[in-house]
Tab-separated table of C-alpha atoms and ligand atoms in Angstrom:
chain	number	residue	atom	x	y	z
A	1	MET	CA	0.000	0.000	0.000
A	2	SER	CA	1.227	3.447	-0.842
A	3	VAL	CA	-0.748	5.668	1.516
A	4	GLU	CA	-2.818	4.446	4.420
A	5	ILE	CA	-5.077	6.721	6.403
A	6	ARG	CA	-6.455	5.219	9.582
A	7	ASN	CA	-9.225	6.733	11.729
A	8	LEU	CA	-8.074	10.230	10.928
A	9	GLU	CA	-9.774	13.008	12.884
A	10	LYS	CA	-9.335	16.745	12.820
A	11	TRP	CA	-10.981	19.208	15.154
A	12	PHE	CA	-10.489	22.972	14.835
A	13	GLY	CA	-11.584	24.062	18.296
A	14	ASN	CA	-15.072	22.615	18.523
A	15	TYR	CA	-15.458	22.289	14.744
A	16	HIS	CA	-15.197	18.713	13.477
A	17	ALA	CA	-13.513	19.194	10.076
A	18	VAL	CA	-12.473	15.565	9.324
A	19	LYS	CA	-14.434	12.656	10.802
A	20	ASP	CA	-13.005	9.179	11.376
A	21	THR	CA	-11.569	8.794	7.892
A	22	SER	CA	-9.909	5.550	6.808
A	23	VAL	CA	-8.734	4.704	3.316
A	24	SER	CA	-5.915	2.784	1.656
A	25	ILE	CA	-4.463	4.140	-1.559
A	26	ALA	CA	-2.610	1.686	-3.778
A	27	ASP	CA	0.781	2.133	-5.396
A	28	GLY	CA	0.398	4.218	-8.539
A	29	GLU	CA	-3.258	4.958	-7.904
A	30	PHE	CA	-4.813	8.280	-8.919
A	31	PHE	CA	-7.067	9.032	-5.950
A	32	VAL	CA	-9.375	12.054	-6.014
A	33	MET	CA	-11.078	13.694	-3.049
A	34	LEU	CA	-14.185	15.400	-4.404
A	35	GLY	CA	-16.608	17.609	-2.537
A	36	PRO	CA	-18.029	21.089	-2.069
A	37	SER	CA	-16.205	23.915	-0.346
A	38	GLY	CA	-15.679	23.233	3.355
A	39	CYS	CA	-16.108	19.432	3.228
A	40	GLY	CA	-12.619	18.832	4.631
A	41	LYS	CA	-10.709	17.713	1.532
A	42	THR	CA	-7.933	20.283	1.837
A	43	THR	CA	-7.535	19.576	5.547
A	44	THR	CA	-7.218	15.844	4.822
A	45	LEU	CA	-4.626	16.490	2.116
A	46	ARG	CA	-2.694	18.867	4.384
A	47	MET	CA	-2.529	16.166	7.045
A	48	VAL	CA	-1.066	13.724	4.498
A	49	ALA	CA	1.391	16.450	3.513
A	50	GLY	CA	2.353	17.162	7.109
A	51	LEU	CA	1.206	20.779	6.982
A	52	GLU	CA	-1.519	20.080	9.513
A	53	LEU	CA	-1.382	17.705	12.473
A	54	PRO	CA	-4.301	15.343	13.046
A	55	THR	CA	-6.232	15.417	16.297
A	56	SER	CA	-6.026	11.618	16.228
A	57	GLY	CA	-5.488	8.790	13.788
A	58	GLU	CA	-2.568	7.615	11.706
A	59	ILE	CA	-1.033	8.207	8.298
A	60	ARG	CA	1.357	5.734	6.723
A	61	ILE	CA	3.322	6.191	3.528
A	62	ARG	CA	4.869	2.974	2.160
A	63	GLY	CA	4.168	1.347	5.487
A	64	ARG	CA	6.056	3.987	7.470
A	65	ASP	CA	4.173	5.930	10.133
A	66	VAL	CA	4.540	9.582	9.086
A	67	THR	CA	1.688	11.016	11.161
A	68	TYR	CA	3.901	13.439	13.052
A	69	MET	CA	6.825	13.560	10.650
A	70	GLU	CA	7.946	16.787	8.990
A	71	PRO	CA	6.780	17.275	5.373
A	72	ARG	CA	10.305	17.047	3.941
A	73	HIS	CA	10.769	13.559	5.370
A	74	ARG	CA	7.591	12.128	3.885
A	75	ASP	CA	8.682	11.452	0.290
A	76	ILE	CA	5.863	13.608	-1.068
A	77	ALA	CA	5.611	16.572	-3.400
A	78	MET	CA	2.825	19.100	-3.612
A	79	ALA	CA	1.312	21.352	-6.237
A	80	PHE	CA	-1.292	23.919	-5.325
A	81	GLN	CA	-3.645	26.242	-7.117
A	82	ASP	CA	-1.550	29.362	-6.655
A	83	TYR	CA	1.585	27.715	-8.122
A	84	GLY	CA	3.826	29.129	-5.385
A	85	LEU	CA	6.632	30.081	-7.787
A	86	TYR	CA	9.345	32.502	-6.671
A	87	PRO	CA	8.885	35.603	-8.853
A	88	HIS	CA	12.502	36.759	-8.675
A	89	LEU	CA	13.955	33.400	-9.763
A	90	SER	CA	14.126	32.108	-13.323
A	91	ILE	CA	12.046	29.086	-14.249
A	92	ARG	CA	15.219	27.017	-14.168
A	93	ARG	CA	16.034	28.145	-10.609
A	94	ASN	CA	12.442	27.605	-9.534
A	95	ILE	CA	12.439	24.007	-10.704
A	96	GLU	CA	15.879	23.424	-9.285
A	97	PHE	CA	14.973	24.842	-5.874
A	98	PRO	CA	13.788	21.643	-4.120
A	99	LEU	CA	16.930	19.825	-5.267
A	100	LYS	CA	19.142	22.599	-3.959
A	101	VAL	CA	17.400	22.483	-0.598
A	102	ARG	CA	18.235	18.791	-0.530
A	103	LYS	CA	21.858	19.620	-1.334
A	104	MET	CA	22.024	17.666	-4.569
A	105	ALA	CA	25.249	18.232	-6.542
A	106	GLN	CA	25.054	20.972	-9.153
A	107	ALA	CA	25.682	18.827	-12.232
A	108	GLU	CA	22.995	16.349	-11.251
A	109	ARG	CA	20.568	19.181	-10.485
A	110	GLY	CA	21.128	20.624	-13.933
A	111	ARG	CA	20.537	17.277	-15.581
A	112	LYS	CA	17.307	16.662	-13.648
A	113	VAL	CA	15.944	20.107	-14.448
A	114	GLU	CA	16.658	19.625	-18.155
A	115	GLU	CA	14.989	16.234	-18.083
A	116	VAL	CA	11.779	17.332	-16.388
A	117	ALA	CA	11.572	20.537	-18.460
A	118	GLU	CA	11.792	18.445	-21.591
A	119	MET	CA	9.065	16.116	-20.330
A	120	MET	CA	6.765	19.049	-19.491
A	121	GLY	CA	7.417	20.870	-22.760
A	122	ILE	CA	8.783	23.992	-21.050
A	123	HIS	CA	12.425	23.739	-22.009
A	124	HIS	CA	12.278	26.950	-24.039
A	125	LEU	CA	11.036	28.866	-20.971
A	126	LEU	CA	13.841	27.953	-18.574
A	127	ASP	CA	15.534	31.336	-18.602
A	128	ARG	CA	12.386	33.423	-18.199
A	129	LYS	CA	10.854	34.701	-14.985
A	130	PRO	CA	7.389	33.537	-13.852
A	131	SER	CA	5.885	36.918	-14.831
A	132	GLN	CA	7.001	36.336	-18.426
A	133	ILE	CA	4.989	33.156	-19.011
A	134	SER	CA	1.267	32.314	-19.259
A	135	GLY	CA	-0.943	30.771	-16.563
A	136	GLY	CA	-0.884	27.368	-18.231
A	137	GLN	CA	2.889	27.492	-18.516
A	138	ARG	CA	3.194	28.499	-14.862
A	139	GLN	CA	1.100	25.479	-13.948
A	140	ARG	CA	3.440	23.259	-15.932
A	141	VAL	CA	6.427	24.778	-14.158
A	142	ALA	CA	4.813	24.145	-10.770
A	143	LEU	CA	4.232	20.506	-11.757
A	144	ALA	CA	7.785	20.212	-13.037
A	145	ARG	CA	9.115	21.556	-9.754
A	146	ALA	CA	7.075	18.999	-7.831
A	147	LEU	CA	8.046	16.109	-10.096
A	148	VAL	CA	11.745	16.875	-10.342
A	149	ARG	CA	12.289	15.218	-6.960
A	150	ASN	CA	10.711	11.996	-8.143
A	151	PRO	CA	8.442	11.765	-5.093
A	152	HIS	CA	6.648	8.630	-4.019
A	153	VAL	CA	3.366	10.508	-3.554
A	154	PHE	CA	2.168	13.537	-5.453
A	155	LEU	CA	-0.395	15.759	-3.727
A	156	MET	CA	-2.416	18.267	-5.711
A	157	ASP	CA	-4.949	20.740	-4.363
A	158	GLU	CA	-7.188	22.245	-7.056
A	159	PRO	CA	-4.134	22.749	-9.281
A	160	LEU	CA	-6.203	23.798	-12.291
A	161	SER	CA	-8.770	26.131	-10.808
A	162	ALA	CA	-6.947	29.309	-11.827
A	163	LEU	CA	-6.995	28.322	-15.508
A	164	ASP	CA	-9.693	29.019	-18.090
A	165	ALA	CA	-12.003	26.191	-19.125
A	166	LYS	CA	-10.166	25.171	-22.299
A	167	LEU	CA	-6.747	25.116	-20.691
A	168	ARG	CA	-8.144	23.268	-17.696
A	169	ALA	CA	-9.454	20.501	-19.933
A	170	GLN	CA	-6.112	20.282	-21.717
A	171	MET	CA	-4.073	20.259	-18.497
A	172	ARG	CA	-6.214	17.617	-16.862
A	173	THR	CA	-5.501	15.251	-19.759
A	174	GLU	CA	-1.819	16.098	-19.568
A	175	ILE	CA	-1.548	15.570	-15.824
A	176	LYS	CA	-3.373	12.279	-16.026
A	177	LYS	CA	-1.126	11.017	-18.824
A	178	LEU	CA	1.973	12.188	-17.031
A	179	VAL	CA	1.371	10.653	-13.624
A	180	THR	CA	0.098	7.447	-15.215
A	181	ARG	CA	3.295	7.199	-17.239
A	182	LEU	CA	5.459	7.949	-14.223
A	183	GLY	CA	3.395	5.606	-12.043
A	184	ILE	CA	3.332	8.072	-9.136
A	185	THR	CA	0.673	7.632	-6.480
A	186	THR	CA	-1.405	10.796	-6.671
A	187	ILE	CA	-3.906	12.351	-4.292
A	188	TYR	CA	-5.850	15.092	-5.984
A	189	VAL	CA	-8.355	17.488	-4.430
A	190	THR	CA	-11.095	19.129	-6.462
A	191	HIS	CA	-14.678	20.341	-6.270
A	192	ASP	CA	-15.061	19.746	-10.012
A	193	GLN	CA	-16.815	16.460	-10.684
A	194	ILE	CA	-15.744	16.366	-14.327
A	195	GLU	CA	-12.111	16.655	-13.297
A	196	ALA	CA	-12.664	13.895	-10.751
A	197	MET	CA	-14.505	11.598	-13.151
A	198	SER	CA	-12.023	12.022	-15.976
A	199	MET	CA	-8.822	11.633	-13.963
A	200	ALA	CA	-9.458	9.324	-11.027
A	201	ASP	CA	-8.905	5.618	-10.578
A	202	ARG	CA	-11.067	6.063	-7.494
A	203	ILE	CA	-13.012	8.999	-6.153
A	204	ALA	CA	-13.869	9.693	-2.526
A	205	VAL	CA	-16.926	11.922	-2.387
A	206	MET	CA	-16.756	14.027	0.764
A	207	ASP	CA	-19.529	15.700	2.698
A	208	GLN	CA	-19.132	17.498	6.008
A	209	GLY	CA	-15.834	15.882	6.926
A	210	GLU	CA	-16.769	12.357	5.852
A	211	MET	CA	-15.902	10.201	2.869
A	212	VAL	CA	-19.443	9.242	1.945
A	213	GLN	CA	-18.550	6.908	-0.898
A	214	ILE	CA	-15.262	5.674	-2.317
A	215	ALA	CA	-15.491	4.038	-5.720
A	216	ALA	CA	-14.284	3.987	-9.320
A	217	PRO	CA	-15.787	6.871	-11.309
A	218	MET	CA	-18.353	4.878	-13.270
A	219	ASP	CA	-19.378	2.813	-10.226
A	220	LEU	CA	-20.001	6.033	-8.367
A	221	TYR	CA	-21.973	7.370	-11.292
A	222	ASP	CA	-23.993	4.201	-11.761
A	223	ARG	CA	-24.630	3.433	-8.112
A	224	PRO	CA	-24.551	6.531	-5.954
A	225	ARG	CA	-24.928	5.492	-2.344
A	226	ASN	CA	-27.040	8.419	-1.245
A	227	ARG	CA	-28.705	11.593	-2.383
A	228	PHE	CA	-25.599	13.721	-1.815
A	229	VAL	CA	-23.470	11.602	-4.156
A	230	ALA	CA	-26.284	11.266	-6.705
A	231	GLU	CA	-26.669	15.015	-6.902
A	232	PHE	CA	-22.986	15.908	-6.755
A	233	VAL	CA	-21.778	13.584	-9.493
A	234	GLY	CA	-23.237	13.978	-12.972
A	235	SER	CA	-24.482	17.028	-14.814
A	236	PRO	CA	-27.358	17.506	-15.270
A	237	ALA	CA	-27.963	15.757	-11.968
A	238	MET	CA	-29.750	12.441	-11.522
A	239	ASN	CA	-33.542	12.677	-11.357
A	240	LEU	CA	-34.568	11.729	-7.820
A	241	LEU	CA	-38.148	10.960	-6.840
A	242	PRO	CA	-39.084	10.381	-3.217
A	243	VAL	CA	-40.149	6.769	-2.735
A	244	ARG	CA	-41.640	4.832	0.148
A	245	ALA	CA	-42.092	1.133	0.708
A	246	GLY	CA	-45.766	0.190	0.763
A	247	ALA	CA	-47.704	-3.041	1.326
A	248	GLY	CA	-46.111	-6.337	0.250
A	249	GLY	CA	-42.681	-4.831	-0.279
A	250	ARG	CA	-43.908	-2.641	-3.139
A	251	TYR	CA	-42.774	0.888	-3.607
A	252	ALA	CA	-44.878	3.950	-4.164
A	253	CYS	CA	-43.831	7.220	-5.703
A	254	ALA	CA	-45.483	10.215	-7.379
A	255	LEU	CA	-44.938	8.632	-10.783
A	256	GLU	CA	-46.987	5.493	-10.342
A	257	ALA	CA	-45.472	3.598	-13.253
A	258	LEU	CA	-41.930	3.960	-12.006
A	259	PRO	CA	-41.624	1.500	-9.076
A	260	GLY	CA	-42.814	-1.320	-11.355
A	261	LEU	CA	-39.795	-0.684	-13.572
A	262	LEU	CA	-37.274	-1.333	-10.785
A	263	SER	CA	-35.304	-4.477	-11.505
A	264	ASP	CA	-35.378	-7.307	-8.953
A	265	ALA	CA	-31.621	-7.017	-8.634
A	266	GLU	CA	-31.887	-3.370	-7.724
A	267	THR	CA	-34.556	-4.030	-5.134
A	268	ALA	CA	-32.602	-6.935	-3.656
A	269	ALA	CA	-29.391	-4.903	-3.512
A	270	ASN	CA	-30.996	-2.211	-1.394
A	271	PRO	CA	-32.310	-3.724	1.807
A	272	ALA	CA	-32.245	-0.343	3.554
A	273	ALA	CA	-34.734	1.069	1.117
A	274	VAL	CA	-36.861	-2.090	1.255
A	275	ASN	CA	-37.139	-1.676	4.991
A	276	GLY	CA	-39.014	1.501	4.396
A	277	THR	CA	-36.231	3.983	5.029
A	278	ALA	CA	-37.017	7.218	3.266
A	279	GLY	CA	-35.208	7.267	-0.058
A	280	PHE	CA	-35.485	7.946	-3.732
A	281	ILE	CA	-35.875	6.305	-7.080
A	282	GLY	CA	-33.117	7.740	-9.209
A	283	VAL	CA	-32.688	7.794	-12.938
A	284	ARG	CA	-29.878	9.435	-14.878
A	285	PRO	CA	-31.158	11.923	-17.491
A	286	GLU	CA	-29.591	9.993	-20.395
A	287	ASN	CA	-31.619	6.935	-19.409
A	288	LEU	CA	-34.848	8.714	-20.245
A	289	SER	CA	-35.869	9.031	-23.874
A	290	ILE	CA	-38.810	10.842	-25.350
A	291	ALA	CA	-41.080	10.105	-28.305
A	292	ALA	CA	-43.772	12.198	-29.948
A	293	ALA	CA	-46.316	9.429	-29.516
A	294	PRO	CA	-46.436	7.504	-26.211
A	295	GLU	CA	-46.076	3.749	-26.542
A	296	ALA	CA	-47.069	0.977	-24.199
A	297	GLY	CA	-45.072	1.205	-20.955
A	298	ASP	CA	-44.304	4.899	-21.445
A	299	PHE	CA	-45.602	7.593	-19.190
A	300	ARG	CA	-46.679	10.968	-20.422
A	301	ALA	CA	-45.032	14.265	-19.746
A	302	VAL	CA	-45.272	17.822	-21.000
A	303	VAL	CA	-42.151	19.490	-22.351
A	304	ASP	CA	-41.279	22.521	-20.259
A	305	LEU	CA	-38.112	23.653	-21.999
A	306	VAL	CA	-35.721	22.370	-24.641
A	307	GLU	CA	-32.061	23.308	-24.187
A	308	PRO	CA	-29.889	22.300	-27.168
A	309	LEU	CA	-26.185	22.068	-26.308
A	310	GLY	CA	-24.918	20.810	-29.656
A	311	GLN	CA	-23.776	17.292	-28.857
A	312	THR	CA	-26.762	16.625	-26.617
A	313	THR	CA	-30.035	18.312	-25.746
A	314	ASN	CA	-31.498	18.804	-22.287
A	315	VAL	CA	-35.248	18.371	-22.208
A	316	PHE	CA	-37.034	19.594	-19.079
A	317	LEU	CA	-40.258	17.691	-18.506
A	318	LYS	CA	-43.253	17.839	-16.236
A	319	ALA	CA	-45.068	14.585	-15.518
A	320	GLY	CA	-47.981	15.742	-13.394
A	321	ASP	CA	-46.289	17.534	-10.507
A	322	VAL	CA	-42.982	15.783	-11.064
A	323	ASP	CA	-40.086	17.629	-12.706
A	324	LEU	CA	-37.710	15.518	-14.762
A	325	ILE	CA	-34.807	16.138	-17.039
A	326	ALA	CA	-33.911	13.984	-20.028
A	327	VAL	CA	-30.710	14.216	-22.028
A	328	VAL	CA	-31.279	13.195	-25.644
A	329	ASP	CA	-29.354	13.549	-28.916
A	330	ARG	CA	-31.608	15.832	-30.859
A	331	THR	CA	-35.319	16.397	-30.721
A	332	ALA	CA	-38.061	18.108	-32.624
A	333	ALA	CA	-40.068	18.443	-29.403
A	334	ARG	CA	-40.999	21.934	-28.291
A	335	ALA	CA	-42.213	23.471	-25.074
A	336	GLY	CA	-45.853	22.593	-24.508
A	337	ASP	CA	-45.735	19.278	-26.440
A	338	THR	CA	-46.990	16.143	-24.737
A	339	VAL	CA	-44.502	13.302	-25.177
A	340	GLY	CA	-44.083	9.690	-24.160
A	341	VAL	CA	-41.148	9.033	-21.818
A	342	THR	CA	-39.327	5.697	-21.898
A	343	VAL	CA	-37.010	4.502	-19.125
A	344	ARG	CA	-34.002	2.460	-20.235
A	345	PRO	CA	-34.478	-1.048	-18.818
A	346	GLY	CA	-32.414	-1.721	-15.701
A	347	SER	CA	-31.447	1.921	-15.248
A	348	LEU	CA	-33.582	2.798	-12.214
A	349	ARG	CA	-31.753	2.998	-8.895
A	350	LEU	CA	-32.838	3.058	-5.299
A	351	VAL	CA	-30.920	5.833	-3.582
A	352	ALA	CA	-30.773	6.381	0.164
A	353	ALA	CA	-31.693	9.794	1.555
B	1	ATP	P1	-12.276	24.415	-0.015
B	1	ATP	O1	-12.474	23.783	-1.346
B	1	ATP	O2	-13.103	25.641	0.191
B	1	ATP	O3	-10.853	24.589	0.382
B	1	ATP	P2	-12.301	22.082	1.645
B	1	ATP	O4	-13.227	20.961	1.420
B	1	ATP	O5	-10.929	21.911	1.172
B	1	ATP	O6	-12.904	23.388	1.039
B	1	ATP	P3	-11.167	22.542	4.213
B	1	ATP	O7	-10.259	23.641	3.773
B	1	ATP	O8	-10.576	21.224	4.479
B	1	ATP	O9	-12.354	22.383	3.186
B	1	ATP	O10	-11.941	23.023	5.510
B	1	ATP	C1	-12.885	22.217	6.182
B	1	ATP	C2	-13.550	23.040	7.244
B	1	ATP	O11	-12.623	23.318	8.289
B	1	ATP	C3	-14.072	24.379	6.764
B	1	ATP	O12	-15.325	24.608	7.344
B	1	ATP	C4	-13.055	25.359	7.241
B	1	ATP	O13	-13.661	26.610	7.504
B	1	ATP	C5	-12.525	24.707	8.503
B	1	ATP	N1	-11.131	25.061	8.731
B	1	ATP	C6	-10.097	24.819	7.893
B	1	ATP	N2	-8.930	25.256	8.404
B	1	ATP	C7	-9.235	25.801	9.614
B	1	ATP	C8	-8.455	26.422	10.639
B	1	ATP	N3	-7.133	26.552	10.546
B	1	ATP	N4	-9.124	26.860	11.739
B	1	ATP	C9	-10.453	26.707	11.849
B	1	ATP	N5	-11.232	26.128	10.920
B	1	ATP	C10	-10.639	25.679	9.802
């Protein structure tokens, strides 16, 4: 195991920022902590980095207890959103800095800087100052500076959030390719679910100091454990309809046809919901399709709004009092039309509250 976090707790005064967190991160894994502002992801990362001491619990890196060890002895490197480059030093000196601190010989330092600059495509920038390069280039330099030490674990806190959307998409592909190629265990913090989905081997979704669900991106997407995860991952969000267990183990919800479309496997896999715990029937928007003329098994809905996005189209629907959103390819439907809505077989989920 590369990084092991055991029963980690952090209190700030009487505020419980990180709650009994345990997770094992494998060698070479790309692990993402995803959650809204204030959920405790940065605090957790800072404890792994050694910038924050836990209230209790244990952190191990390659089997070694580093819980109270200084950051520089942990075999980690960090890259943060604000780059943290020294403005008065050239790019070359910036990248070289961590090696100098570690008293590496000059010739070897030079060789390592050249090597990592080549890998990051910033060789031509080495003699400039940080103010003379673009935001994307600065981000590359910050990554180069972190990677030049060849750390065992790479920690990144929202490294792309200062970049514009296009550059962010490009950098996320680059980072993913890079750390995969280098095989470095990476812990990455973000509030951006697309970043998390596209980069992670596993995602931990965090809410109020807890890792609510830890799973591979598509498992998380397909089987969100509760409402928080269902709503946080996926855009547009999963349709969620309150459901209750009625007589004979049947479910009831505002759309009468829906519970009958739950697969047996789904019902069997969710004993909590069967026991009558308040929950939801969830369906991802792309698992709803619409047709001008309702067919057998469809339910009817009125189109509220059609939102074409080019590749896909969001269709906002009203089925009685129930609001739904469907994502379809293209549609001739217009606001006010009555359409038939089909649910993709096997796509309904029971989701805990
Ligand atoms: P963001 O994306 O906004 O950074 P986050 O999920 O990373 O959010 P943290 O920075 O880990 O959240 O903070 C978790 C909670 O702990 C927040 O409510 C924050 O206000 C609180 N907190 C963080 N650092 C301290 C501190 N030094 N003293 C008191 N409270 C703190």
